Amino acid sequence: MGTGLKRAKEQKEHRFYRAGPGAAQEDVPTQAFIALVPGMFAPLLSLDLPETLRGQARERVARLQISDSIGLDPQKIEFRPFAQKPHQEAWAQVILTQADQVDRWRADFGPACQAILPDYLSLPVVPRVWTLATTQETTIARLGLKDGFSAEHDLALAQLKNVEKPQAVFRLGSAEPALDDFLQSLDVPVCRSKAALADLDLPAPQVLGHGELQFDLAKNPMAAFDQMTASLKAWRLPVLFGVLGLGFWSLGMGLGLREIQDLATQVRQATVADVRTAFVPVGPILDVRTQVSQALTRRQHAAGKNKKTTPPMALFKAATQVFDRQGARVTRVNYTPLGGLSVRVLMPDFSSLEQVLKALEQAEIAVDVSESSSAETGGVQGSLILRPKEQETP
């Protein structure tokens, strides 16, 4: 990267260009700049990964988990572990983007672009302090060093209500009544300047002072693995001898494994036959799991084509209003094309959980309770599956 990125701590020298939501950018600067893209197109997600996995194995499991929980094609996404040393740390957060969107950004911003970052990573940040900036349409948030997002104002407010309150808030941008009322209710200092933070004995917030440029979307996320592969080429000959020795030992073991392989082949053939009968009557069967999932999705869409549909984001926004009124704390949200929208809420007791269910029904939101139980931290938690009460079209 150029000189501007090497001086990341010299905050006044950063030249930011805030990109719009569309692919084409018509006013791209001709001098060196850092492009900021809407954070909703490059969200920071938390995953549940085994502590012991490292390196490429951890990335493979993360890719499968993203595909299963969000329903995106794993071949069409890019993600970057949100950690300074991803090959050594047991990271559990990733910045997720769609590969074709990143390709458009790389092409649109041209040679003067030194880096592409989600907008929330450009905010000044200090530990244990929320930095919140508002534009006409969006709230951009940096919740300390390891969290951040940008979203429409109402969705951003819903997310902030489910985060542990900070030591202070560094408030930037124009006024947003609902957000500012919520911040006042937290009973923590809301600072409009660095000087106000200094009066609280808090460090000065830094822009790009905590390794944010490491998460440059313009870079190939697999470049580190390519570099590792190149460094291992010098070891090819010793490894070859080791593999040969292992091969002689494995030859004896192979005879005992042949029966297991034959059995696996039989199971595979039987599975393919069942899939052929029930899901994929014509064409090749290359990936049973993916093709069956796609077939089920098509059938689900076909079954619902005569119904008015509600996008999951709109359904969640409607449900959030009910949760706010009933005092329900949302602890988890998940959506898949097959499973629909599921939400886990925390309530003081079973009676208040029952009131939430009734309020959802009154708001024309159908709800199924997949699980309800006492929470370890106190209260009652319920896992709800939400869907709109949709009417058949004439």
PDB file of N, CA and C in Angstrom, residues 67 73-74 268 271-272 274-276 278-299 338:
ATOM      1  N   SER A  67     -22.440 -20.830   5.805  1.00  0.00           N
ATOM      2  CA  SER A  67     -23.344 -21.358   4.791  1.00  0.00           C
ATOM      3  C   SER A  67     -24.595 -21.955   5.420  1.00  0.00           C
ATOM      4  N   ASP A  73     -24.284 -19.293  -0.564  1.00  0.00           N
ATOM      5  CA  ASP A  73     -23.418 -20.222  -1.259  1.00  0.00           C
ATOM      6  C   ASP A  73     -21.981 -19.988  -0.800  1.00  0.00           C
ATOM      7  N   PRO A  74     -21.315 -21.009  -0.220  1.00  0.00           N
ATOM      8  CA  PRO A  74     -19.953 -20.779   0.291  1.00  0.00           C
ATOM      9  C   PRO A  74     -18.963 -20.393  -0.792  1.00  0.00           C
ATOM     10  N   ARG A 268     -23.027 -44.774  -0.266  1.00  0.00           N
ATOM     11  CA  ARG A 268     -23.088 -43.656  -1.203  1.00  0.00           C
ATOM     12  C   ARG A 268     -24.042 -43.979  -2.348  1.00  0.00           C
ATOM     13  N   THR A 271     -27.601 -43.817  -1.148  1.00  0.00           N
ATOM     14  CA  THR A 271     -28.016 -42.431  -0.925  1.00  0.00           C
ATOM     15  C   THR A 271     -28.342 -41.736  -2.239  1.00  0.00           C
ATOM     16  N   VAL A 272     -27.473 -41.921  -3.236  1.00  0.00           N
ATOM     17  CA  VAL A 272     -27.705 -41.317  -4.546  1.00  0.00           C
ATOM     18  C   VAL A 272     -29.009 -41.824  -5.153  1.00  0.00           C
ATOM     19  N   ASP A 274     -31.688 -42.845  -3.541  1.00  0.00           N
ATOM     20  CA  ASP A 274     -32.809 -42.205  -2.838  1.00  0.00           C
ATOM     21  C   ASP A 274     -32.975 -40.751  -3.276  1.00  0.00           C
ATOM     22  N   VAL A 275     -31.855 -40.037  -3.409  1.00  0.00           N
ATOM     23  CA  VAL A 275     -31.921 -38.650  -3.850  1.00  0.00           C
ATOM     24  C   VAL A 275     -32.473 -38.559  -5.263  1.00  0.00           C
ATOM     25  N   ARG A 276     -32.073 -39.479  -6.119  1.00  0.00           N
ATOM     26  CA  ARG A 276     -32.571 -39.503  -7.489  1.00  0.00           C
ATOM     27  C   ARG A 276     -34.079 -39.695  -7.510  1.00  0.00           C
ATOM     28  N   ALA A 278     -36.325 -39.062  -5.007  1.00  0.00           N
ATOM     29  CA  ALA A 278     -37.132 -38.086  -4.286  1.00  0.00           C
ATOM     30  C   ALA A 278     -36.858 -36.635  -4.665  1.00  0.00           C
ATOM     31  N   PHE A 279     -35.605 -36.313  -5.087  1.00  0.00           N
ATOM     32  CA  PHE A 279     -35.264 -34.896  -5.216  1.00  0.00           C
ATOM     33  C   PHE A 279     -34.683 -34.496  -6.568  1.00  0.00           C
ATOM     34  N   VAL A 280     -33.802 -35.307  -7.144  1.00  0.00           N
ATOM     35  CA  VAL A 280     -33.098 -34.916  -8.372  1.00  0.00           C
ATOM     36  C   VAL A 280     -33.335 -35.992  -9.428  1.00  0.00           C
ATOM     37  N   PRO A 281     -34.475 -35.954 -10.111  1.00  0.00           N
ATOM     38  CA  PRO A 281     -34.792 -37.028 -11.062  1.00  0.00           C
ATOM     39  C   PRO A 281     -33.897 -37.046 -12.297  1.00  0.00           C
ATOM     40  N   VAL A 282     -33.358 -35.907 -12.703  1.00  0.00           N
ATOM     41  CA  VAL A 282     -32.499 -35.847 -13.887  1.00  0.00           C
ATOM     42  C   VAL A 282     -31.249 -35.052 -13.571  1.00  0.00           C
ATOM     43  N   GLY A 283     -30.205 -35.260 -14.362  1.00  0.00           N
ATOM     44  CA  GLY A 283     -28.967 -34.515 -14.211  1.00  0.00           C
ATOM     45  C   GLY A 283     -28.013 -35.183 -13.240  1.00  0.00           C
ATOM     46  N   PRO A 284     -26.761 -34.724 -13.207  1.00  0.00           N
ATOM     47  CA  PRO A 284     -25.756 -35.327 -12.327  1.00  0.00           C
ATOM     48  C   PRO A 284     -26.006 -34.985 -10.864  1.00  0.00           C
ATOM     49  N   ILE A 285     -25.608 -35.880  -9.964  1.00  0.00           N
ATOM     50  CA  ILE A 285     -25.655 -35.636  -8.524  1.00  0.00           C
ATOM     51  C   ILE A 285     -24.219 -35.515  -8.052  1.00  0.00           C
ATOM     52  N   LEU A 286     -23.783 -34.281  -7.825  1.00  0.00           N
ATOM     53  CA  LEU A 286     -22.391 -34.015  -7.463  1.00  0.00           C
ATOM     54  C   LEU A 286     -22.235 -33.715  -5.974  1.00  0.00           C
ATOM     55  N   ASP A 287     -23.203 -33.039  -5.395  1.00  0.00           N
ATOM     56  CA  ASP A 287     -23.144 -32.674  -3.985  1.00  0.00           C
ATOM     57  C   ASP A 287     -24.529 -32.921  -3.385  1.00  0.00           C
ATOM     58  N   VAL A 288     -24.673 -34.058  -2.688  1.00  0.00           N
ATOM     59  CA  VAL A 288     -25.981 -34.476  -2.203  1.00  0.00           C
ATOM     60  C   VAL A 288     -26.595 -33.422  -1.287  1.00  0.00           C
ATOM     61  N   ARG A 289     -25.805 -32.954  -0.332  1.00  0.00           N
ATOM     62  CA  ARG A 289     -26.333 -32.009   0.650  1.00  0.00           C
ATOM     63  C   ARG A 289     -26.852 -30.732  -0.007  1.00  0.00           C
ATOM     64  N   THR A 290     -26.041 -30.148  -0.896  1.00  0.00           N
ATOM     65  CA  THR A 290     -26.426 -28.887  -1.539  1.00  0.00           C
ATOM     66  C   THR A 290     -27.626 -29.083  -2.457  1.00  0.00           C
ATOM     67  N   GLN A 291     -27.615 -30.155  -3.248  1.00  0.00           N
ATOM     68  CA  GLN A 291     -28.701 -30.348  -4.216  1.00  0.00           C
ATOM     69  C   GLN A 291     -30.021 -30.661  -3.532  1.00  0.00           C
ATOM     70  N   VAL A 292     -29.992 -31.422  -2.438  1.00  0.00           N
ATOM     71  CA  VAL A 292     -31.228 -31.696  -1.708  1.00  0.00           C
ATOM     72  C   VAL A 292     -31.756 -30.405  -1.083  1.00  0.00           C
ATOM     73  N   SER A 293     -30.844 -29.593  -0.513  1.00  0.00           N
ATOM     74  CA  SER A 293     -31.257 -28.319   0.074  1.00  0.00           C
ATOM     75  C   SER A 293     -31.893 -27.411  -0.971  1.00  0.00           C
ATOM     76  N   GLN A 294     -31.285 -27.354  -2.180  1.00  0.00           N
ATOM     77  CA  GLN A 294     -31.837 -26.526  -3.239  1.00  0.00           C
ATOM     78  C   GLN A 294     -33.203 -27.034  -3.681  1.00  0.00           C
ATOM     79  N   ALA A 295     -33.356 -28.365  -3.761  1.00  0.00           N
ATOM     80  CA  ALA A 295     -34.644 -28.932  -4.167  1.00  0.00           C
ATOM     81  C   ALA A 295     -35.730 -28.611  -3.151  1.00  0.00           C
ATOM     82  N   LEU A 296     -35.397 -28.711  -1.868  1.00  0.00           N
ATOM     83  CA  LEU A 296     -36.374 -28.377  -0.827  1.00  0.00           C
ATOM     84  C   LEU A 296     -36.757 -26.898  -0.876  1.00  0.00           C
ATOM     85  N   THR A 297     -35.756 -26.053  -1.137  1.00  0.00           N
ATOM     86  CA  THR A 297     -36.030 -24.619  -1.239  1.00  0.00           C
ATOM     87  C   THR A 297     -36.973 -24.332  -2.402  1.00  0.00           C
ATOM     88  N   ARG A 298     -36.703 -24.956  -3.560  1.00  0.00           N
ATOM     89  CA  ARG A 298     -37.592 -24.749  -4.716  1.00  0.00           C
ATOM     90  C   ARG A 298     -39.010 -25.197  -4.409  1.00  0.00           C
ATOM     91  N   ARG A 299     -39.152 -26.327  -3.715  1.00  0.00           N
ATOM     92  CA  ARG A 299     -40.495 -26.804  -3.392  1.00  0.00           C
ATOM     93  C   ARG A 299     -41.195 -25.867  -2.424  1.00  0.00           C
ATOM     94  N   LEU A 338     -34.960 -22.326   4.661  1.00  0.00           N
ATOM     95  CA  LEU A 338     -35.803 -23.461   5.030  1.00  0.00           C
ATOM     96  C   LEU A 338     -36.375 -23.306   6.429  1.00  0.00           C
TER      97      LEU A 338
END
